[in-house]
């Protein structure tokens, strides 16, 4: 989370204390924030480039979603990434508007809230991918009600935290009370820390799922190698965690005057640790086709559903090898042998 915190009021004794402070809310910020106030000559061209990139990402993910839907291949995360790109398109538009009307405080508030709110969707997508990997590696534990409910609780907490940080940020621009500002800052820092934890969570979940001994074979799902799925998820999680950690780390620093920002609040840092890491994740998921790699059968409810072991009896003739895929050689588990080759081998053994 990165917000420009209004600094607590000071009585310096030199000059009228409210000489440059508006007599009504919202009050402009007195401390520096990540990226500072956007300018027409610098921020508008850069933001316009990101605007075009996110438009491309939105079109691509929605096209993938619609094509898959017509084929009966439902992958809701493509729709979620489309929603994220639309949120970032709005963010870029608001930042351009803010650059042209830099003294308009409500526009500044809206632009900063949009920057913080959109990335939450990517955090949720990565948690869903992590949950699918765990369920494939440990079907019994991964489908246990306690484990499932813990993810549901995490999603609820993410939404509650988003409401908290939006409320605290808006309120901080509408009050001059020092204690209220202190509480708002504490809430914003807490939520930023929580979101950094959420962005990092796929690492311990996936690594722990691999280290803990298994009593069943990995249930293959989607296309591609299982180890490749892990590499894709951890790469995206690293990028998002890097951005979240930088934002919350800089927010914990002592606030500086708005006319004397530190180097880590530069415009380069803003675009790198916000929009750049996000657009990399968006196009990474396009290039590696997560809609194929992380797809699971519709209506999966328990162990065996990912691999197709629980297909109805009337489909056994067409999917007679589905249950066999749950018992695979070590090579196939780690995708060192093609799945079709393994099936041919199983059929050959049966003919013998």
Tab-separated table of N, CA and C in Angstrom, residues 214-314:
chain	number	residue	atom	x	y	z
A	214	UNK	N	3.986	-37.392	1.116
A	214	UNK	CA	2.673	-37.699	0.563
A	214	UNK	C	2.381	-39.183	0.727
A	215	UNK	N	1.108	-39.493	0.927
A	215	UNK	CA	0.687	-40.884	0.962
A	215	UNK	C	-0.112	-41.267	-0.271
A	216	UNK	N	-0.224	-40.335	-1.232
A	216	UNK	CA	-0.882	-40.609	-2.511
A	216	UNK	C	-0.056	-39.989	-3.632
A	217	UNK	N	-0.349	-40.416	-4.837
A	217	UNK	CA	0.293	-39.814	-6.006
A	217	UNK	C	-0.263	-38.426	-6.263
A	218	UNK	N	0.530	-37.606	-6.928
A	218	UNK	CA	0.065	-36.270	-7.301
A	218	UNK	C	-1.050	-36.395	-8.336
A	219	UNK	N	-2.118	-35.689	-8.125
A	219	UNK	CA	-3.215	-35.664	-9.080
A	219	UNK	C	-2.915	-34.598	-10.134
A	220	UNK	N	-2.551	-35.065	-11.307
A	220	UNK	CA	-2.241	-34.128	-12.387
A	220	UNK	C	-3.503	-33.380	-12.802
A	221	UNK	N	-3.378	-32.093	-13.082
A	221	UNK	CA	-4.505	-31.301	-13.575
A	221	UNK	C	-3.987	-30.315	-14.597
A	222	UNK	N	-4.869	-29.912	-15.488
A	222	UNK	CA	-4.465	-28.977	-16.524
A	222	UNK	C	-3.451	-29.587	-17.471
A	223	UNK	N	-2.769	-28.726	-18.205
A	223	UNK	CA	-1.737	-29.169	-19.144
A	223	UNK	C	-0.369	-28.737	-18.644
A	224	UNK	N	0.667	-29.382	-19.169
A	224	UNK	CA	2.025	-29.007	-18.801
A	224	UNK	C	2.519	-29.711	-17.561
A	225	UNK	N	3.780	-29.494	-17.258
A	225	UNK	CA	4.429	-30.148	-16.136
A	225	UNK	C	4.002	-29.551	-14.801
A	226	UNK	N	3.959	-30.397	-13.811
A	226	UNK	CA	3.600	-29.949	-12.467
A	226	UNK	C	4.662	-28.990	-11.930
A	227	UNK	N	5.913	-29.278	-12.176
A	227	UNK	CA	6.984	-28.412	-11.695
A	227	UNK	C	6.949	-27.052	-12.390
A	228	UNK	N	6.477	-27.033	-13.654
A	228	UNK	CA	6.354	-25.756	-14.355
A	228	UNK	C	5.268	-24.900	-13.739
A	229	UNK	N	4.163	-25.518	-13.338
A	229	UNK	CA	3.103	-24.772	-12.652
A	229	UNK	C	3.650	-24.100	-11.393
A	230	UNK	N	4.448	-24.841	-10.642
A	230	UNK	CA	5.026	-24.298	-9.408
A	230	UNK	C	5.943	-23.122	-9.729
A	231	UNK	N	6.774	-23.270	-10.751
A	231	UNK	CA	7.704	-22.200	-11.125
A	231	UNK	C	6.954	-20.940	-11.553
A	232	UNK	N	5.873	-21.107	-12.306
A	232	UNK	CA	5.081	-19.958	-12.755
A	232	UNK	C	4.474	-19.227	-11.564
A	233	UNK	N	3.870	-19.988	-10.663
A	233	UNK	CA	3.224	-19.369	-9.503
A	233	UNK	C	4.232	-18.653	-8.615
A	234	UNK	N	5.368	-19.277	-8.353
A	234	UNK	CA	6.352	-18.653	-7.475
A	234	UNK	C	6.981	-17.419	-8.121
A	235	UNK	N	7.136	-17.426	-9.441
A	235	UNK	CA	7.659	-16.245	-10.131
A	235	UNK	C	6.702	-15.069	-9.998
A	236	UNK	N	5.420	-15.327	-10.246
A	236	UNK	CA	4.428	-14.262	-10.115
A	236	UNK	C	4.324	-13.785	-8.667
A	237	UNK	N	4.375	-14.719	-7.726
A	237	UNK	CA	4.290	-14.341	-6.315
A	237	UNK	C	5.491	-13.500	-5.898
A	238	UNK	N	6.666	-13.835	-6.424
A	238	UNK	CA	7.858	-13.045	-6.105
A	238	UNK	C	7.711	-11.604	-6.589
A	239	UNK	N	7.215	-11.422	-7.804
A	239	UNK	CA	7.059	-10.074	-8.348
A	239	UNK	C	6.061	-9.263	-7.523
A	240	UNK	N	4.920	-9.870	-7.209
A	240	UNK	CA	3.905	-9.155	-6.433
A	240	UNK	C	4.370	-8.884	-5.007
A	241	UNK	N	5.070	-9.858	-4.414
A	241	UNK	CA	5.576	-9.660	-3.054
A	241	UNK	C	6.655	-8.581	-3.027
A	242	UNK	N	7.468	-8.517	-4.071
A	242	UNK	CA	8.490	-7.481	-4.154
A	242	UNK	C	7.848	-6.095	-4.132
A	243	UNK	N	6.799	-5.914	-4.935
A	243	UNK	CA	6.118	-4.626	-4.953
A	243	UNK	C	5.453	-4.302	-3.633
A	244	UNK	N	4.767	-5.293	-3.054
A	244	UNK	CA	4.067	-5.059	-1.785
A	244	UNK	C	5.047	-4.757	-0.657
A	245	UNK	N	6.163	-5.494	-0.611
A	245	UNK	CA	7.152	-5.288	0.440
A	245	UNK	C	7.796	-3.913	0.321
A	246	UNK	N	8.078	-3.483	-0.903
A	246	UNK	CA	8.676	-2.150	-1.077
A	246	UNK	C	7.709	-1.064	-0.623
A	247	UNK	N	6.443	-1.206	-0.981
A	247	UNK	CA	5.470	-0.176	-0.630
A	247	UNK	C	5.302	-0.056	0.878
A	248	UNK	N	5.116	-1.196	1.540
A	248	UNK	CA	4.897	-1.117	2.991
A	248	UNK	C	6.185	-0.730	3.710
A	249	UNK	N	7.336	-1.163	3.193
A	249	UNK	CA	8.606	-0.811	3.822
A	249	UNK	C	8.866	0.682	3.792
A	250	UNK	N	8.574	1.312	2.666
A	250	UNK	CA	8.776	2.759	2.568
A	250	UNK	C	7.741	3.518	3.391
A	251	UNK	N	6.546	2.975	3.523
A	251	UNK	CA	5.525	3.633	4.343
A	251	UNK	C	5.881	3.642	5.820
A	252	UNK	N	6.667	2.647	6.258
A	252	UNK	CA	7.082	2.603	7.658
A	252	UNK	C	8.158	3.636	7.970
A	253	UNK	N	8.765	4.193	6.951
A	253	UNK	CA	9.772	5.233	7.169
A	253	UNK	C	9.127	6.491	7.748
A	254	UNK	N	9.924	7.276	8.435
A	254	UNK	CA	9.424	8.531	8.991
A	254	UNK	C	8.962	9.451	7.868
A	255	UNK	N	7.731	9.968	7.925
A	255	UNK	CA	7.234	10.840	6.858
A	255	UNK	C	8.127	12.048	6.642
A	256	UNK	N	8.297	12.392	5.377
A	256	UNK	CA	9.106	13.549	4.987
A	256	UNK	C	8.195	14.624	4.400
A	257	UNK	N	8.624	15.900	4.455
A	257	UNK	CA	7.813	16.977	3.870
A	257	UNK	C	7.576	16.739	2.386
A	258	UNK	N	6.469	17.205	1.894
A	258	UNK	CA	6.102	16.960	0.516
A	258	UNK	C	7.074	17.614	-0.460
A	259	UNK	N	7.752	18.706	-0.024
A	259	UNK	CA	8.726	19.373	-0.894
A	259	UNK	C	10.142	18.832	-0.714
A	260	UNK	N	10.295	17.771	0.108
A	260	UNK	CA	11.607	17.158	0.310
A	260	UNK	C	11.460	15.630	0.358
A	261	UNK	N	11.010	15.025	-0.751
A	261	UNK	CA	10.776	13.583	-0.751
A	261	UNK	C	12.081	12.802	-0.791
A	262	UNK	N	12.136	11.620	-0.175
A	262	UNK	CA	13.342	10.787	-0.253
A	262	UNK	C	13.454	10.115	-1.615
A	263	UNK	N	14.623	9.543	-1.884
A	263	UNK	CA	14.861	8.929	-3.192
A	263	UNK	C	13.944	7.742	-3.440
A	264	UNK	N	13.590	7.005	-2.380
A	264	UNK	CA	12.746	5.823	-2.584
A	264	UNK	C	11.295	6.186	-2.880
A	265	UNK	N	10.954	7.462	-2.879
A	265	UNK	CA	9.624	7.911	-3.284
A	265	UNK	C	9.639	8.490	-4.699
A	266	UNK	N	10.671	8.203	-5.452
A	266	UNK	CA	10.794	8.761	-6.797
A	266	UNK	C	9.724	8.180	-7.720
A	267	UNK	N	9.520	8.838	-8.848
A	267	UNK	CA	8.551	8.356	-9.824
A	267	UNK	C	8.983	7.016	-10.419
A	268	UNK	N	10.288	6.818	-10.568
A	268	UNK	CA	10.767	5.542	-11.092
A	268	UNK	C	10.372	4.391	-10.172
A	269	UNK	N	10.530	4.593	-8.876
A	269	UNK	CA	10.143	3.546	-7.914
A	269	UNK	C	8.642	3.299	-7.960
A	270	UNK	N	7.864	4.349	-8.127
A	270	UNK	CA	6.410	4.183	-8.200
A	270	UNK	C	6.029	3.294	-9.371
A	271	UNK	N	6.551	3.577	-10.537
A	271	UNK	CA	6.153	2.812	-11.724
A	271	UNK	C	6.752	1.407	-11.737
A	272	UNK	N	7.941	1.255	-11.173
A	272	UNK	CA	8.564	-0.076	-11.160
A	272	UNK	C	7.855	-1.004	-10.190
A	273	UNK	N	7.634	-0.542	-8.956
A	273	UNK	CA	7.102	-1.419	-7.908
A	273	UNK	C	5.575	-1.449	-7.864
A	274	UNK	N	4.937	-0.729	-8.763
A	274	UNK	CA	3.480	-0.816	-8.889
A	274	UNK	C	3.116	-1.388	-10.256
A	275	UNK	N	3.062	-0.542	-11.251
A	275	UNK	CA	2.526	-0.932	-12.544
A	275	UNK	C	3.415	-1.923	-13.293
A	276	UNK	N	4.739	-1.793	-13.159
A	276	UNK	CA	5.626	-2.684	-13.928
A	276	UNK	C	5.514	-4.124	-13.461
A	277	UNK	N	5.609	-4.367	-12.155
A	277	UNK	CA	5.537	-5.750	-11.670
A	277	UNK	C	4.166	-6.345	-11.980
A	278	UNK	N	3.127	-5.516	-11.959
A	278	UNK	CA	1.783	-6.032	-12.240
A	278	UNK	C	1.607	-6.387	-13.702
A	279	UNK	N	2.082	-5.547	-14.601
A	279	UNK	CA	1.918	-5.853	-16.031
A	279	UNK	C	2.765	-7.048	-16.423
A	280	UNK	N	3.895	-7.243	-15.738
A	280	UNK	CA	4.702	-8.440	-15.996
A	280	UNK	C	3.934	-9.702	-15.626
A	281	UNK	N	3.236	-9.672	-14.506
A	281	UNK	CA	2.445	-10.834	-14.089
A	281	UNK	C	1.294	-11.073	-15.065
A	282	UNK	N	0.637	-9.999	-15.492
A	282	UNK	CA	-0.501	-10.128	-16.402
A	282	UNK	C	-0.080	-10.800	-17.710
A	283	UNK	N	1.027	-10.367	-18.288
A	283	UNK	CA	1.449	-10.942	-19.565
A	283	UNK	C	2.183	-12.266	-19.373
A	284	UNK	N	2.770	-12.486	-18.209
A	284	UNK	CA	3.328	-13.805	-17.904
A	284	UNK	C	2.220	-14.850	-17.951
A	285	UNK	N	1.083	-14.538	-17.356
A	285	UNK	CA	-0.034	-15.474	-17.331
A	285	UNK	C	-0.642	-15.676	-18.716
A	286	UNK	N	-0.455	-14.691	-19.604
A	286	UNK	CA	-0.910	-14.865	-20.988
A	286	UNK	C	0.044	-15.787	-21.742
A	287	UNK	N	1.327	-15.518	-21.624
A	287	UNK	CA	2.332	-16.263	-22.396
A	287	UNK	C	2.355	-17.731	-22.010
A	288	UNK	N	2.287	-18.021	-20.713
A	288	UNK	CA	2.373	-19.420	-20.264
A	288	UNK	C	1.014	-20.108	-20.302
A	289	UNK	N	-0.047	-19.390	-20.656
A	289	UNK	CA	-1.405	-19.931	-20.766
A	289	UNK	C	-1.849	-20.613	-19.481
A	290	UNK	N	-1.992	-19.812	-18.438
A	290	UNK	CA	-2.458	-20.373	-17.172
A	290	UNK	C	-3.866	-20.924	-17.279
A	291	UNK	N	-4.627	-20.453	-18.281
A	291	UNK	CA	-5.983	-20.982	-18.460
A	291	UNK	C	-5.965	-22.455	-18.821
A	292	UNK	N	-4.859	-22.935	-19.341
A	292	UNK	CA	-4.707	-24.364	-19.641
A	292	UNK	C	-3.968	-25.091	-18.526
A	293	UNK	N	-2.925	-24.464	-18.011
A	293	UNK	CA	-2.091	-25.149	-17.020
A	293	UNK	C	-2.798	-25.313	-15.679
A	294	UNK	N	-3.602	-24.327	-15.269
A	294	UNK	CA	-4.222	-24.366	-13.947
A	294	UNK	C	-5.722	-24.678	-14.015
A	295	UNK	N	-6.176	-25.170	-15.135
A	295	UNK	CA	-7.589	-25.519	-15.260
A	295	UNK	C	-7.871	-26.845	-14.569
A	296	UNK	N	-8.994	-26.884	-13.870
A	296	UNK	CA	-9.446	-28.118	-13.229
A	296	UNK	C	-10.858	-28.414	-13.716
A	297	UNK	N	-11.290	-29.684	-13.664
A	297	UNK	CA	-12.641	-30.016	-14.120
A	297	UNK	C	-13.708	-29.226	-13.363
A	298	UNK	N	-14.726	-28.801	-14.082
A	298	UNK	CA	-15.817	-28.065	-13.451
A	298	UNK	C	-16.496	-28.931	-12.401
A	299	UNK	N	-16.840	-28.316	-11.284
A	299	UNK	CA	-17.545	-29.033	-10.235
A	299	UNK	C	-16.666	-29.909	-9.373
A	300	UNK	N	-15.374	-29.682	-9.371
A	300	UNK	CA	-14.485	-30.475	-8.518
A	300	UNK	C	-14.822	-30.223	-7.057
A	301	UNK	N	-14.998	-31.319	-6.314
A	301	UNK	CA	-15.439	-31.201	-4.926
A	301	UNK	C	-14.588	-31.984	-3.938
A	302	UNK	N	-13.713	-32.854	-4.425
A	302	UNK	CA	-12.959	-33.663	-3.491
A	302	UNK	C	-11.829	-34.425	-4.152
A	303	UNK	N	-11.120	-35.254	-3.385
A	303	UNK	CA	-10.004	-36.032	-3.931
A	303	UNK	C	-10.436	-36.864	-5.125
A	304	UNK	N	-9.616	-36.860	-6.159
A	304	UNK	CA	-9.893	-37.620	-7.366
A	304	UNK	C	-10.545	-36.816	-8.463
A	305	UNK	N	-11.126	-35.659	-8.137
A	305	UNK	CA	-11.813	-34.871	-9.160
A	305	UNK	C	-10.835	-34.210	-10.129
A	306	UNK	N	-9.686	-33.777	-9.640
A	306	UNK	CA	-8.720	-33.126	-10.520
A	306	UNK	C	-8.235	-34.081	-11.608
A	307	UNK	N	-7.951	-35.311	-11.231
A	307	UNK	CA	-7.400	-36.285	-12.178
A	307	UNK	C	-8.473	-36.979	-12.994
A	308	UNK	N	-9.747	-36.774	-12.656
A	308	UNK	CA	-10.814	-37.440	-13.393
A	308	UNK	C	-11.133	-38.821	-12.876
A	309	UNK	N	-10.671	-39.157	-11.689
A	309	UNK	CA	-10.903	-40.489	-11.148
A	309	UNK	C	-12.372	-40.703	-10.801
A	310	UNK	N	-13.083	-39.600	-10.532
A	310	UNK	CA	-14.465	-39.729	-10.096
A	310	UNK	C	-15.453	-39.460	-11.224
A	311	UNK	N	-15.089	-39.816	-12.476
A	311	UNK	CA	-15.998	-39.606	-13.595
A	311	UNK	C	-17.171	-40.554	-13.476
A	312	UNK	N	-18.353	-40.163	-13.969
A	312	UNK	CA	-19.530	-41.025	-13.887
A	312	UNK	C	-19.321	-42.311	-14.671
A	313	UNK	N	-20.100	-43.361	-14.304
A	313	UNK	CA	-19.942	-44.674	-14.925
A	313	UNK	C	-20.233	-44.639	-16.410
A	314	UNK	N	-21.190	-43.801	-16.859
A	314	UNK	CA	-21.539	-43.804	-18.275
A	314	UNK	C	-20.432	-43.271	-19.156
